[in-house]
Each structure stands twice: as C-alpha cells, then as structure tokens.
Short mmCIF file of C-alpha atoms in Angstrom, two decimals:
data_model
loop_
_atom_site.label_atom_id
_atom_site.label_comp_id
_atom_site.label_asym_id
_atom_site.label_seq_id
_atom_site.Cartn_x
_atom_site.Cartn_y
_atom_site.Cartn_z
CA UNK A 477 94.36 105.73 132.02
CA UNK A 478 93.00 102.98 129.44
CA UNK A 479 94.06 100.07 132.15
CA UNK A 480 91.15 101.99 134.94
CA UNK A 481 88.31 102.16 132.36
CA UNK A 482 88.84 98.47 131.34
CA UNK A 483 89.21 97.61 134.79
CA UNK A 484 85.69 99.12 135.27
CA UNK A 485 83.78 98.37 132.51
CA UNK A 486 84.85 94.80 133.47
CA UNK A 487 83.99 94.93 137.11
CA UNK A 488 79.79 96.00 135.24
CA UNK A 489 80.23 93.70 132.92
CA UNK A 490 80.66 90.85 135.67
CA UNK A 491 77.45 92.67 137.74
CA UNK A 492 75.78 92.02 134.41
CA UNK A 493 76.38 89.19 133.23
CA UNK A 494 75.22 86.91 136.32
CA UNK A 495 71.84 88.48 136.16
CA UNK A 496 70.39 86.64 133.08
CA UNK A 497 71.07 82.81 135.69
CA UNK A 498 67.80 82.97 135.97
CA UNK A 499 67.21 81.55 133.35
CA UNK A 500 68.97 78.45 134.11
CA UNK A 501 66.67 77.26 136.50
CA UNK A 502 64.49 75.00 136.70
CA UNK A 503 61.35 77.15 137.37
CA UNK A 504 59.24 77.48 134.31
CA UNK A 505 55.71 79.21 135.48
CA UNK A 506 57.65 81.32 138.24
CA UNK A 507 58.43 85.22 137.00
CA UNK A 508 62.27 85.95 136.78
CA UNK A 509 63.22 87.40 140.16
CA UNK A 510 65.02 90.51 140.09
CA UNK A 511 63.40 94.25 140.18
CA UNK A 512 63.42 94.69 136.05
CA UNK A 513 63.48 97.17 134.78
CA UNK A 514 65.03 99.30 137.87
CA UNK A 515 67.17 97.09 138.44
CA UNK A 516 68.50 97.53 134.78
CA UNK A 517 68.34 100.98 134.76
CA UNK A 518 70.39 101.14 138.76
CA UNK A 519 72.72 99.47 135.91
CA UNK A 520 72.92 101.36 133.55
CA UNK A 521 73.72 104.68 135.23
CA UNK A 522 76.77 103.95 135.83
CA UNK A 523 77.70 102.88 132.86
CA UNK A 524 76.84 106.03 131.12
CA UNK A 525 78.03 108.51 133.55
CA UNK A 526 81.65 106.15 133.38
CA UNK A 527 80.76 107.02 128.92
CA UNK A 528 80.49 110.49 129.78
CA UNK A 529 83.12 111.03 131.70
CA UNK A 530 85.78 109.08 129.77
CA UNK A 531 84.60 109.90 126.65
CA UNK A 532 82.53 112.48 125.52
CA UNK A 533 84.27 115.62 128.25
CA UNK A 534 87.74 114.95 127.06
CA UNK A 535 86.34 115.05 123.17
CA UNK A 536 84.33 117.99 123.58
CA UNK A 537 87.43 119.99 125.65
CA UNK A 538 89.96 118.79 123.15
CA UNK A 539 87.13 119.99 120.11
CA UNK A 540 87.31 123.30 122.46
CA UNK A 541 91.22 123.79 123.01
CA UNK A 542 91.27 122.26 118.77
CA UNK A 543 88.65 125.74 118.48
CA UNK A 544 90.55 128.12 120.13
CA UNK A 545 93.64 127.38 118.11
CA UNK A 546 92.16 127.66 115.17
CA UNK A 547 90.01 131.40 115.98
CA UNK A 548 94.49 132.29 117.31
CA UNK A 549 96.20 131.40 113.84
CA UNK A 550 97.02 134.57 111.59
CA UNK A 551 98.79 134.81 109.09
CA UNK A 552 102.65 133.91 108.82
CA UNK A 553 101.98 130.84 111.42
CA UNK A 554 103.35 127.81 110.46
CA UNK A 555 100.14 124.74 110.32
CA UNK A 556 100.14 121.15 109.64
CA UNK A 557 96.77 120.16 107.74
CA UNK A 558 95.13 116.26 108.51
CA UNK A 559 96.94 115.11 105.19
CA UNK A 560 100.89 116.10 106.78
CA UNK A 561 101.32 119.09 104.64
CA UNK A 562 103.55 121.26 106.67
CA UNK A 563 102.62 124.67 105.27
CA UNK A 564 103.23 128.74 106.64
CA UNK A 565 99.72 131.31 106.73
CA UNK A 566 99.19 134.13 104.49
CA UNK A 567 95.96 134.49 104.12
CA UNK A 568 93.19 134.07 105.68
CA UNK A 569 89.34 133.66 105.33
CA UNK A 570 87.63 133.55 108.19
CA UNK A 571 84.00 134.20 106.05
CA UNK A 572 84.78 131.67 103.69
CA UNK A 573 86.63 129.37 106.30
CA UNK A 574 89.47 129.27 103.94
CA UNK A 575 93.17 129.43 104.93
CA UNK A 576 96.05 130.41 102.01
CA UNK A 577 99.16 128.94 102.56
CA UNK A 578 102.03 128.32 100.75
CA UNK A 579 103.72 124.78 101.48
CA UNK A 580 106.89 126.00 99.08
CA UNK A 581 108.16 129.20 96.91
CA UNK A 582 104.91 129.36 94.85
CA UNK A 583 103.39 126.50 95.82
CA UNK A 584 100.32 128.14 97.29
CA UNK A 585 97.21 126.03 98.41
CA UNK A 586 93.41 126.99 99.47
CA UNK A 587 92.89 124.37 102.66
CA UNK A 588 89.36 124.70 104.91
CA UNK A 589 89.91 125.73 108.30
CA UNK A 590 88.81 121.84 109.23
CA UNK A 591 92.12 120.77 108.34
CA UNK A 592 94.28 122.53 110.50
CA UNK A 593 95.14 119.76 112.39
CA UNK A 594 97.95 122.06 114.71
CA UNK A 595 100.01 125.19 114.83
CA UNK A 596 103.95 124.51 114.25
CA UNK A 597 105.56 126.56 117.21
CA UNK A 598 108.93 128.67 115.42
CA UNK A 599 112.18 127.27 116.88
#
C-alpha cells in the first residue's frame, strides 16, 4: 500500500515539476504558457483525492473502531493502556470518562478512557 502511494505521489510530482520550466526560457516579455489557475486546480484535485482516500478515510475508520471498542468496555475486561500498562477493569465511570483498573493485587489506577490502547482477548 505504501509503495503504491509513493508511486502515485512520485508520478504527480513528476507532472508538477516541469510546470515552472517556462521560467528558464528567454522570452522575458511574454506571459508564461499554461492555463494559470485552472491548471493548478487540475493538478491539485487528484492530490486532494489521494490524500483523502489514503490518509483521512483510513484514519476515520480506525478512530470509529477505537470508539466502538471503548464503548464496549465493561467490568472484568482486560486492557492495555497507551503507556503499556496491562490491567483488568474494576469500574467504568463513563460520565467522568474514567476507568478504574487493577494492575496487581490491591493496586488500582484511575485512567482516562482515551488512555486505552486496546482490549486484550481472554485466552
């Protein structure tokens, strides 16, 4: 996927780089060839679509999946925080946006719901 994206970006860069080649010409009094604003828009629209489909859209899907995972958390679930702490959920305080997790016997931590990296599947 990264190789395809890099190839598309390289191809579009190759199209954009020759555009200022008119500056090397000898006609100082004549306007530069090209369509002006229309040409720039034609070059930028594909870049905008590529950015949306390869960057924004996958990030939005990942964020939605993470929000669904957070909403499904309940007492007894095992989680890993973004700091790498493993714990078992003791209490969910959704109105405060806080979880109370137990990381060891009689060792409890209050963490933000946003600090949950993933849910650990029970084996």
